[in-house]
């Protein structure tokens, strides 16, 4: 039996954990004993517990309840808590997802104790070191023993960084292995799409008609914390809603909610409050989000996960960032990088609605979790 400690903390990691835990439970429970540690990075009901309730994710065995804080403070509390646990209880491996502070903390704590690290969603690069996530993912990749990239681009990025010539050997005597597993989020979108149809009535709740609304999410620190950028994005959204007489629905991350009043210009803040077409709503559940994505005319986002889900559900996507790790989406003409530039956002909206898009299967086959578990079993037996 291989005993694994999975680290989760932020919303997208909780969702990703659903796919891995489902694969273990359905097919591999006699090989893998998974325990889950929630760092407590996200803690509001609709940023955390809602996903456990809805997606059948096992209750975390441990919760550090670290809450919010500066990068150093938050990450330090996590490292300390994870280290304590790893010292108290033996694990064969530690598993982390993506690129958040919870990912970094897990990787740092385990590496110092010579516990092999499994990194799911490895190899992604924005080549923008101003992003906290870029720092987290580079460190985590370099500390990991088993790396699973979601795309061929991720695989090539690691090749370019010398991962395939690495001579480093880990304490268990094994070298590093890298696999392109496909995207574990795609597993979830396929698995939960039908279930969402039956269980959610979010379209009725907000009077939304298929193909007659735009879905938007915004939460990146470089957008929320920068008055100029946040104001430019919201100006573009308000203009698009008015010029096209279309509803915009925006499930708002708590980070963004907290900063709207202080970081939007007073003119745009007033416009937003009196708008009859732009609706700010609290963060929604994953099943609700899937339905919002599937039925939207177009999606605009700075989220990594939402960019991909737009692609999975064959929706064009305006990317509200200066670059993307998910370059395949742009290469397929399914997304345009508009950054936080008001004119570019409006132009990209128009352009994407008139584009012929082919959605090639660049994120795998939707069976990433099973593939990953099989490779983990091979590695440890
Ligand atoms: C984090 C990740 C980011 C990921 C995002 C997913 C890092 C560095 N960033 O960003 O990569 O895309 O999660 O959503 O790890 N807050 C609440 N309630 C909560 C959680 C957060 O009110 O349940 C507020 C707090 O004011 C907090 C702020 O949101 O300070 C930011 O939260 P934090 O977890 O630090 O970063 P995210 O922006 O969520
Ligand atoms: N999501 C959700 N409810 C929301 C917004 C997003 O369930 O109100 C889901 C979304 O479908 C995707 C994941 O959260 O699976 C993306 O998380 P987020 O945008 O917070 O982070 P990122 O992917 O950018 O790291």
Tab-separated table of C-alpha atoms and ligand atoms in Angstrom:
chain	number	residue	atom	x	y	z
A	1	UNK	CA	0.000	0.000	0.000
A	2	UNK	CA	1.387	3.411	-1.019
A	3	UNK	CA	0.545	6.089	1.509
A	4	UNK	CA	0.131	9.548	-0.014
A	5	UNK	CA	-0.528	12.909	1.584
A	6	UNK	CA	-2.408	15.212	-0.814
A	7	UNK	CA	-2.146	18.937	-0.131
A	8	UNK	CA	-5.044	21.187	-1.078
A	9	UNK	CA	-5.884	24.733	-0.062
A	10	UNK	CA	-7.208	26.951	-2.840
A	11	UNK	CA	-10.498	26.485	-4.708
A	12	UNK	CA	-9.083	24.987	-7.938
A	13	UNK	CA	-7.027	22.451	-5.967
A	14	UNK	CA	-10.082	21.226	-4.113
A	15	UNK	CA	-11.808	20.729	-7.462
A	16	UNK	CA	-8.763	18.932	-8.944
A	17	UNK	CA	-8.603	16.676	-5.879
A	18	UNK	CA	-12.069	15.388	-6.765
A	19	UNK	CA	-10.706	13.714	-9.914
A	20	UNK	CA	-7.715	12.109	-8.207
A	21	UNK	CA	-9.684	10.857	-5.201
A	22	UNK	CA	-12.400	9.498	-7.511
A	23	UNK	CA	-9.819	7.500	-9.490
A	24	UNK	CA	-8.294	6.095	-6.285
A	25	UNK	CA	-11.708	5.186	-4.861
A	26	UNK	CA	-13.059	3.606	-8.063
A	27	UNK	CA	-10.092	1.557	-9.211
A	28	UNK	CA	-7.024	1.728	-7.031
A	29	UNK	CA	-8.081	1.648	-3.384
A	30	UNK	CA	-6.145	-1.562	-2.766
A	31	UNK	CA	-2.912	0.147	-3.908
A	32	UNK	CA	-3.199	3.711	-2.630
A	33	UNK	CA	-4.043	5.030	0.808
A	34	UNK	CA	-4.679	8.763	0.288
A	35	UNK	CA	-4.903	11.209	3.162
A	36	UNK	CA	-5.837	14.843	2.513
A	37	UNK	CA	-4.460	17.938	4.191
A	38	UNK	CA	-6.347	21.229	3.684
A	39	UNK	CA	-4.075	24.165	4.429
A	40	UNK	CA	-7.043	26.482	4.953
A	41	UNK	CA	-5.801	28.962	2.319
A	42	UNK	CA	-9.406	29.284	1.120
A	43	UNK	CA	-11.973	29.056	3.880
A	44	UNK	CA	-15.259	30.826	2.999
A	45	UNK	CA	-18.075	28.313	2.585
A	46	UNK	CA	-18.380	28.949	-1.165
A	47	UNK	CA	-14.589	28.876	-1.692
A	48	UNK	CA	-14.089	25.530	0.064
A	49	UNK	CA	-16.770	23.452	1.820
A	50	UNK	CA	-19.255	23.769	-1.050
A	51	UNK	CA	-16.945	21.678	-3.257
A	52	UNK	CA	-16.575	18.872	-0.710
A	53	UNK	CA	-20.350	18.682	-0.374
A	54	UNK	CA	-21.039	18.720	-4.087
A	55	UNK	CA	-18.148	16.811	-5.673
A	56	UNK	CA	-17.938	13.861	-3.302
A	57	UNK	CA	-14.423	14.692	-2.118
A	58	UNK	CA	-13.355	12.894	1.072
A	59	UNK	CA	-13.351	15.134	4.148
A	60	UNK	CA	-9.783	16.338	4.783
A	61	UNK	CA	-7.956	14.279	7.407
A	62	UNK	CA	-6.078	17.401	8.545
A	63	UNK	CA	-6.830	21.126	8.381
A	64	UNK	CA	-4.190	23.718	9.186
A	65	UNK	CA	-6.685	26.627	9.072
A	66	UNK	CA	-3.924	29.062	8.112
A	67	UNK	CA	-6.315	31.598	6.551
A	68	UNK	CA	-5.194	34.680	4.650
A	69	UNK	CA	-1.987	36.659	5.046
A	70	UNK	CA	1.027	37.993	3.206
A	71	UNK	CA	2.846	35.455	1.033
A	72	UNK	CA	5.627	34.863	3.541
A	73	UNK	CA	3.380	34.660	6.575
A	74	UNK	CA	0.825	32.385	4.942
A	75	UNK	CA	3.403	30.073	3.338
A	76	UNK	CA	5.491	29.865	6.527
A	77	UNK	CA	2.485	28.753	8.583
A	78	UNK	CA	1.717	26.101	5.998
A	79	UNK	CA	5.294	24.800	5.816
A	80	UNK	CA	5.451	24.555	9.568
A	81	UNK	CA	2.118	22.722	9.838
A	82	UNK	CA	2.877	20.285	7.015
A	83	UNK	CA	6.355	19.588	8.408
A	84	UNK	CA	4.904	18.785	11.840
A	85	UNK	CA	2.521	16.296	10.317
A	86	UNK	CA	5.199	14.660	8.146
A	87	UNK	CA	7.402	14.276	11.223
A	88	UNK	CA	4.575	12.653	13.169
A	89	UNK	CA	3.282	10.278	10.522
A	90	UNK	CA	5.176	8.432	7.770
A	91	UNK	CA	4.111	8.981	4.139
A	92	UNK	CA	5.588	7.454	0.984
A	93	UNK	CA	4.884	10.587	-1.043
A	94	UNK	CA	3.356	14.032	-0.943
A	95	UNK	CA	1.086	15.147	-3.782
A	96	UNK	CA	0.519	18.770	-4.785
A	97	UNK	CA	-1.558	20.490	-7.463
A	98	UNK	CA	-0.822	23.587	-9.515
A	99	UNK	CA	0.995	26.673	-8.344
A	100	UNK	CA	-0.494	28.248	-5.237
A	101	UNK	CA	1.169	29.009	-1.920
A	102	UNK	CA	-0.231	25.686	-0.653
A	103	UNK	CA	1.656	23.925	-3.483
A	104	UNK	CA	4.898	25.674	-2.629
A	105	UNK	CA	4.551	24.973	1.093
A	106	UNK	CA	3.919	21.261	0.539
A	107	UNK	CA	6.912	20.959	-1.780
A	108	UNK	CA	9.302	22.804	0.540
A	109	UNK	CA	8.242	20.844	3.638
A	110	UNK	CA	8.444	17.427	1.957
A	111	UNK	CA	11.694	18.043	0.082
A	112	UNK	CA	13.622	18.858	3.267
A	113	UNK	CA	12.422	15.591	4.763
A	114	UNK	CA	13.361	13.665	1.587
A	115	UNK	CA	9.776	12.661	0.913
A	116	UNK	CA	9.132	12.232	-2.832
A	117	UNK	CA	6.871	14.882	-4.325
A	118	UNK	CA	4.255	14.258	-7.001
A	119	UNK	CA	3.347	17.429	-8.899
A	120	UNK	CA	0.113	17.465	-10.885
A	121	UNK	CA	-0.161	20.313	-13.411
A	122	UNK	CA	3.617	20.586	-13.714
A	123	UNK	CA	5.652	22.347	-16.382
A	124	UNK	CA	3.457	25.374	-16.987
A	125	UNK	CA	5.237	28.653	-17.480
A	126	UNK	CA	4.047	32.203	-18.091
A	127	UNK	CA	7.661	33.420	-18.230
A	128	UNK	CA	6.482	36.279	-16.038
A	129	UNK	CA	8.359	36.283	-12.749
A	130	UNK	CA	6.070	39.006	-11.386
A	131	UNK	CA	3.415	36.323	-10.916
A	132	UNK	CA	3.575	34.643	-7.489
A	133	UNK	CA	2.327	31.481	-9.203
A	134	UNK	CA	5.319	31.424	-11.598
A	135	UNK	CA	7.692	31.424	-8.631
A	136	UNK	CA	5.699	28.700	-6.878
A	137	UNK	CA	5.546	26.411	-9.894
A	138	UNK	CA	9.225	26.720	-10.802
A	139	UNK	CA	10.320	25.876	-7.258
A	140	UNK	CA	7.834	23.036	-6.953
A	141	UNK	CA	8.755	21.464	-10.303
A	142	UNK	CA	12.436	21.485	-9.412
A	143	UNK	CA	11.780	19.759	-6.080
A	144	UNK	CA	9.478	17.077	-7.503
A	145	UNK	CA	10.212	13.440	-8.302
A	146	UNK	CA	7.163	12.649	-10.397
A	147	UNK	CA	5.834	15.401	-12.643
A	148	UNK	CA	2.599	15.274	-14.616
A	149	UNK	CA	2.138	17.948	-17.262
A	150	UNK	CA	-1.373	18.718	-18.548
A	151	UNK	CA	-0.177	19.633	-22.047
A	152	UNK	CA	2.598	18.993	-24.525
A	153	UNK	CA	3.741	22.596	-23.983
A	154	UNK	CA	4.249	21.880	-20.286
A	155	UNK	CA	6.265	18.783	-21.184
A	156	UNK	CA	8.462	20.792	-23.595
A	157	UNK	CA	8.983	23.548	-21.005
A	158	UNK	CA	10.469	20.994	-18.621
A	159	UNK	CA	12.610	19.552	-21.393
A	160	UNK	CA	13.925	23.061	-22.083
A	161	UNK	CA	14.780	23.473	-18.399
A	162	UNK	CA	16.936	20.361	-18.470
A	163	UNK	CA	14.609	18.001	-16.636
A	164	UNK	CA	15.475	15.155	-18.967
A	165	UNK	CA	19.197	15.439	-18.472
A	166	UNK	CA	18.973	15.832	-14.719
A	167	UNK	CA	21.433	13.642	-12.872
A	168	UNK	CA	19.852	14.262	-9.484
A	169	UNK	CA	18.802	11.156	-7.637
A	170	UNK	CA	16.340	11.247	-4.771
A	171	UNK	CA	16.746	9.527	-1.423
A	172	UNK	CA	14.714	6.528	-2.577
A	173	UNK	CA	17.376	5.989	-5.244
A	174	UNK	CA	15.019	7.015	-8.055
A	175	UNK	CA	15.485	9.617	-10.692
A	176	UNK	CA	12.921	12.146	-11.774
A	177	UNK	CA	10.110	11.128	-14.141
A	178	UNK	CA	7.998	13.429	-16.272
A	179	UNK	CA	4.779	12.410	-18.041
A	180	UNK	CA	2.284	14.303	-20.171
A	181	UNK	CA	-0.854	12.981	-18.502
A	182	UNK	CA	-3.416	15.350	-19.995
A	183	UNK	CA	-5.386	17.728	-17.831
A	184	UNK	CA	-7.054	16.459	-14.680
A	185	UNK	CA	-9.551	19.364	-14.914
A	186	UNK	CA	-10.816	17.920	-18.183
A	187	UNK	CA	-11.685	14.684	-16.340
A	188	UNK	CA	-13.852	16.738	-14.009
A	189	UNK	CA	-15.557	18.770	-16.694
A	190	UNK	CA	-16.558	15.585	-18.525
A	191	UNK	CA	-17.589	13.772	-15.357
A	192	UNK	CA	-19.665	16.583	-13.849
A	193	UNK	CA	-21.197	18.131	-16.998
A	194	UNK	CA	-24.222	15.779	-17.052
A	195	UNK	CA	-24.618	15.836	-13.288
A	196	UNK	CA	-24.665	19.660	-13.406
A	197	UNK	CA	-27.610	19.656	-15.834
A	198	UNK	CA	-29.683	17.706	-13.319
A	199	UNK	CA	-28.608	19.387	-10.118
A	200	UNK	CA	-28.304	23.113	-10.827
A	201	UNK	CA	-30.912	25.712	-11.751
A	202	UNK	CA	-28.563	28.664	-11.834
A	203	UNK	CA	-29.742	29.886	-15.242
A	204	UNK	CA	-33.300	30.235	-13.973
A	205	UNK	CA	-32.093	31.773	-10.727
A	206	UNK	CA	-30.461	34.678	-12.578
A	207	UNK	CA	-32.858	34.748	-15.572
A	208	UNK	CA	-30.143	33.797	-18.019
A	209	UNK	CA	-30.850	32.547	-21.526
A	210	UNK	CA	-28.397	30.259	-23.340
A	211	UNK	CA	-26.073	32.250	-25.623
A	212	UNK	CA	-27.439	35.573	-24.382
A	213	UNK	CA	-24.973	36.392	-21.641
A	214	UNK	CA	-21.250	36.784	-21.068
A	215	UNK	CA	-19.560	34.968	-18.171
A	216	UNK	CA	-16.668	36.790	-16.505
A	217	UNK	CA	-14.285	35.995	-13.637
A	218	UNK	CA	-11.509	38.229	-12.274
A	219	UNK	CA	-9.195	37.456	-9.381
A	220	UNK	CA	-5.496	37.805	-10.379
A	221	UNK	CA	-3.602	40.081	-8.029
A	222	UNK	CA	-2.181	42.168	-10.881
A	223	UNK	CA	-5.762	43.007	-11.924
A	224	UNK	CA	-7.437	43.393	-8.541
A	225	UNK	CA	-4.646	45.310	-6.832
A	226	UNK	CA	-3.979	47.770	-9.641
A	227	UNK	CA	-6.516	50.629	-9.883
A	228	UNK	CA	-5.741	51.387	-13.524
A	229	UNK	CA	-6.089	47.792	-14.669
A	230	UNK	CA	-9.211	47.052	-12.637
A	231	UNK	CA	-10.865	50.234	-13.890
A	232	UNK	CA	-9.957	49.456	-17.511
A	233	UNK	CA	-11.424	45.949	-17.266
A	234	UNK	CA	-14.688	47.112	-15.704
A	235	UNK	CA	-15.007	49.995	-18.186
A	236	UNK	CA	-14.716	47.483	-21.018
A	237	UNK	CA	-17.270	45.149	-19.426
A	238	UNK	CA	-19.796	47.947	-18.861
A	239	UNK	CA	-19.316	49.205	-22.433
A	240	UNK	CA	-19.759	45.712	-23.889
A	241	UNK	CA	-22.936	45.151	-21.852
A	242	UNK	CA	-24.434	48.478	-22.952
A	243	UNK	CA	-23.284	48.522	-26.595
A	244	UNK	CA	-24.464	44.968	-27.233
A	245	UNK	CA	-27.444	44.978	-24.890
A	246	UNK	CA	-26.173	41.781	-23.320
A	247	UNK	CA	-26.098	40.590	-19.723
A	248	UNK	CA	-22.771	40.012	-18.036
A	249	UNK	CA	-22.633	37.688	-15.048
A	250	UNK	CA	-19.622	37.840	-12.782
A	251	UNK	CA	-19.232	35.374	-9.883
A	252	UNK	CA	-16.797	37.397	-7.860
A	253	UNK	CA	-13.785	36.018	-5.990
A	254	UNK	CA	-13.674	37.455	-2.428
A	255	UNK	CA	-10.334	39.119	-3.200
A	256	UNK	CA	-12.001	41.157	-5.969
A	257	UNK	CA	-15.119	41.919	-3.930
A	258	UNK	CA	-12.971	43.392	-1.190
A	259	UNK	CA	-11.040	45.660	-3.573
A	260	UNK	CA	-13.767	46.959	-5.913
A	261	UNK	CA	-14.728	50.026	-3.945
A	262	UNK	CA	-11.167	51.162	-3.222
A	263	UNK	CA	-9.552	50.248	-6.549
A	264	UNK	CA	-12.184	51.203	-9.141
A	265	UNK	CA	-12.367	54.827	-10.202
A	266	UNK	CA	-15.372	56.492	-8.568
A	267	UNK	CA	-17.015	57.032	-11.970
A	268	UNK	CA	-16.787	53.364	-12.912
A	269	UNK	CA	-17.821	52.249	-9.432
A	270	UNK	CA	-20.982	54.351	-9.745
A	271	UNK	CA	-21.665	53.000	-13.238
A	272	UNK	CA	-21.260	49.475	-11.914
A	273	UNK	CA	-23.685	50.041	-9.055
A	274	UNK	CA	-26.369	51.427	-11.318
A	275	UNK	CA	-25.879	48.930	-14.168
A	276	UNK	CA	-28.949	46.886	-15.091
A	277	UNK	CA	-26.880	44.507	-17.207
A	278	UNK	CA	-23.791	43.624	-15.241
A	279	UNK	CA	-24.479	41.329	-12.305
A	280	UNK	CA	-22.000	40.692	-9.537
A	281	UNK	CA	-22.843	37.467	-7.716
A	282	UNK	CA	-21.044	35.510	-4.974
A	283	UNK	CA	-18.708	32.672	-6.033
A	284	UNK	CA	-20.780	29.756	-7.301
A	285	UNK	CA	-20.412	26.003	-6.856
A	286	UNK	CA	-18.539	23.953	-9.479
A	287	UNK	CA	-21.750	22.452	-10.894
A	288	UNK	CA	-23.239	25.942	-11.201
A	289	UNK	CA	-20.032	27.190	-12.818
A	290	UNK	CA	-20.101	24.391	-15.381
A	291	UNK	CA	-23.648	25.335	-16.369
A	292	UNK	CA	-22.753	29.019	-16.578
A	293	UNK	CA	-19.797	28.129	-18.815
A	294	UNK	CA	-21.691	25.694	-21.040
A	295	UNK	CA	-24.456	28.178	-21.779
A	296	UNK	CA	-22.493	31.415	-22.102
A	297	UNK	CA	-22.091	33.198	-25.431
A	298	UNK	CA	-18.483	33.976	-24.613
A	299	UNK	CA	-16.240	33.873	-21.528
A	300	UNK	CA	-13.836	36.575	-20.307
A	301	UNK	CA	-11.430	35.685	-17.526
A	302	UNK	CA	-8.034	35.964	-15.898
A	303	UNK	CA	-8.428	32.506	-14.321
A	304	UNK	CA	-6.330	29.583	-15.506
A	305	UNK	CA	-9.028	27.009	-14.836
A	306	UNK	CA	-11.828	29.013	-16.413
A	307	UNK	CA	-9.790	29.588	-19.619
A	308	UNK	CA	-9.513	25.843	-20.009
A	309	UNK	CA	-13.118	25.094	-19.146
A	310	UNK	CA	-14.145	27.641	-21.790
A	311	UNK	CA	-12.175	25.534	-24.260
A	312	UNK	CA	-13.606	22.223	-22.966
A	313	UNK	CA	-17.130	23.575	-23.516
A	314	UNK	CA	-16.150	25.136	-26.852
A	315	UNK	CA	-16.657	28.735	-25.850
A	316	UNK	CA	-14.434	31.555	-27.094
A	317	UNK	CA	-12.435	33.244	-24.353
A	318	UNK	CA	-11.061	36.756	-23.890
A	319	UNK	CA	-8.007	36.371	-21.656
A	320	UNK	CA	-7.665	39.286	-19.227
A	321	UNK	CA	-3.938	38.780	-18.701
A	322	UNK	CA	-0.729	39.855	-20.431
A	323	UNK	CA	0.107	36.239	-21.272
A	324	UNK	CA	-1.168	32.716	-20.705
A	325	UNK	CA	0.332	29.359	-19.785
A	326	UNK	CA	-2.430	27.752	-21.844
A	327	UNK	CA	-0.946	28.796	-25.187
A	328	UNK	CA	-2.856	26.057	-27.023
A	329	UNK	CA	-6.075	28.022	-26.560
A	330	UNK	CA	-4.617	31.028	-28.345
A	331	UNK	CA	-2.976	28.862	-31.017
A	332	UNK	CA	-6.357	27.319	-31.826
A	333	UNK	CA	-7.866	30.821	-32.169
A	334	UNK	CA	-10.234	30.010	-29.322
A	335	UNK	CA	-8.811	32.722	-27.088
A	336	UNK	CA	-7.354	36.195	-27.463
A	337	UNK	CA	-5.006	37.797	-24.972
A	338	UNK	CA	-6.478	41.226	-24.293
A	339	UNK	CA	-4.667	41.962	-21.023
A	340	UNK	CA	-6.346	44.750	-19.033
A	341	UNK	CA	-6.589	47.041	-22.035
A	342	UNK	CA	-10.097	48.465	-22.454
A	343	UNK	CA	-9.983	48.773	-26.256
A	344	UNK	CA	-8.332	45.389	-26.765
A	345	UNK	CA	-10.943	43.704	-24.567
A	346	UNK	CA	-13.791	45.210	-26.587
A	347	UNK	CA	-12.098	44.410	-29.905
A	348	UNK	CA	-11.356	40.814	-28.819
A	349	UNK	CA	-15.005	40.332	-27.850
A	350	UNK	CA	-16.116	41.372	-31.351
A	351	UNK	CA	-13.404	39.388	-33.109
A	352	UNK	CA	-14.028	36.149	-31.253
A	353	UNK	CA	-17.735	36.175	-32.035
A	354	UNK	CA	-16.890	36.195	-35.742
A	355	UNK	CA	-14.108	33.620	-35.662
A	356	UNK	CA	-14.288	30.070	-36.897
A	357	UNK	CA	-12.768	28.007	-34.126
A	358	UNK	CA	-11.625	24.400	-34.086
A	359	UNK	CA	-11.329	22.862	-30.655
A	360	UNK	CA	-8.675	20.159	-31.085
A	361	UNK	CA	-8.180	17.773	-28.122
A	362	UNK	CA	-5.055	19.452	-26.747
A	363	UNK	CA	-5.813	18.692	-23.090
A	364	UNK	CA	-5.842	14.904	-23.324
A	365	UNK	CA	-8.753	12.507	-23.253
A	366	UNK	CA	-10.315	13.250	-19.889
A	367	UNK	CA	-8.644	10.248	-18.254
A	368	UNK	CA	-5.678	11.980	-16.684
A	369	UNK	CA	-6.367	10.938	-13.081
A	370	UNK	CA	-6.329	7.198	-13.799
A	371	UNK	CA	-3.170	7.551	-15.856
A	372	UNK	CA	-1.504	9.490	-13.040
A	373	UNK	CA	-2.449	6.900	-10.417
A	374	UNK	CA	-1.107	4.081	-12.601
A	375	UNK	CA	2.229	5.858	-13.012
A	376	UNK	CA	2.436	6.509	-9.263
A	377	UNK	CA	1.870	2.816	-8.578
A	378	UNK	CA	4.581	1.884	-11.122
A	379	UNK	CA	7.006	4.344	-9.548
A	380	UNK	CA	6.572	3.127	-5.989
A	381	UNK	CA	6.371	-0.636	-6.580
B	1	LIG	C1	-4.910	32.002	-4.856
B	1	LIG	C2	-3.685	31.571	-5.644
B	1	LIG	C3	-3.961	31.725	-7.136
B	1	LIG	C4	-5.210	30.996	-7.538
B	1	LIG	C5	-6.369	31.411	-6.654
B	1	LIG	C6	-7.550	30.533	-6.952
B	1	LIG	C7	-1.552	32.005	-4.507
B	1	LIG	C8	-0.352	32.864	-4.463
B	1	LIG	N1	-2.532	32.407	-5.321
B	1	LIG	O1	-5.108	33.378	-5.124
B	1	LIG	O2	-2.867	31.173	-7.859
B	1	LIG	O3	-5.495	31.305	-8.872
B	1	LIG	O4	-6.018	31.232	-5.274
B	1	LIG	O5	-8.739	31.101	-6.550
B	1	LIG	O6	-1.590	31.012	-3.839
B	1	LIG	N2	-10.222	35.481	0.680
B	1	LIG	C9	-11.402	35.414	1.368
B	1	LIG	N3	-11.938	34.190	1.604
B	1	LIG	C10	-11.375	33.039	1.206
B	1	LIG	C11	-10.157	33.105	0.507
B	1	LIG	C12	-9.592	34.345	0.250
B	1	LIG	O7	-11.966	36.419	1.763
B	1	LIG	O8	-11.938	31.944	1.451
B	1	LIG	C13	-9.652	36.824	0.390
B	1	LIG	C14	-8.716	37.320	1.488
B	1	LIG	O9	-8.893	38.718	1.587
B	1	LIG	C15	-7.344	37.030	0.909
B	1	LIG	C16	-7.576	37.222	-0.589
B	1	LIG	O10	-8.895	36.748	-0.822
B	1	LIG	O11	-6.359	37.877	1.412
B	1	LIG	C17	-6.595	36.462	-1.455
B	1	LIG	O12	-6.586	35.063	-1.115
B	1	LIG	P1	-5.284	34.173	-1.363
B	1	LIG	O13	-5.597	32.766	-1.090
B	1	LIG	O14	-4.125	34.763	-0.683
B	1	LIG	O15	-4.984	34.383	-2.903
B	1	LIG	P2	-5.978	34.253	-4.139
B	1	LIG	O16	-6.064	35.583	-4.772
B	1	LIG	O17	-7.211	33.557	-3.730
B	2	LIG	N1	-15.012	28.163	-10.105
B	2	LIG	C1	-16.142	27.850	-9.347
B	2	LIG	N2	-16.928	28.875	-8.913
B	2	LIG	C2	-16.665	30.185	-9.212
B	2	LIG	C3	-15.507	30.468	-9.978
B	2	LIG	C4	-14.693	29.435	-10.392
B	2	LIG	O1	-16.425	26.678	-9.081
B	2	LIG	O2	-17.428	31.049	-8.775
B	2	LIG	C5	-14.143	27.053	-10.549
B	2	LIG	C6	-13.886	27.030	-12.027
B	2	LIG	O3	-14.927	26.345	-12.690
B	2	LIG	C7	-12.565	26.308	-12.106
B	2	LIG	C8	-11.848	26.763	-10.853
B	2	LIG	O4	-12.866	27.248	-9.970
B	2	LIG	O5	-12.722	24.903	-12.043
B	2	LIG	C9	-10.885	27.865	-11.181
B	2	LIG	O6	-10.458	28.462	-10.012
B	2	LIG	P1	-9.899	29.943	-9.939
B	2	LIG	O7	-10.378	30.724	-11.092
B	2	LIG	O8	-10.213	30.437	-8.583
B	2	LIG	O9	-8.319	29.723	-9.970
B	2	LIG	P2	-7.240	29.425	-11.118
B	2	LIG	O10	-7.721	28.318	-11.964
B	2	LIG	O11	-7.034	30.702	-11.861
B	2	LIG	O12	-6.024	29.092	-10.336
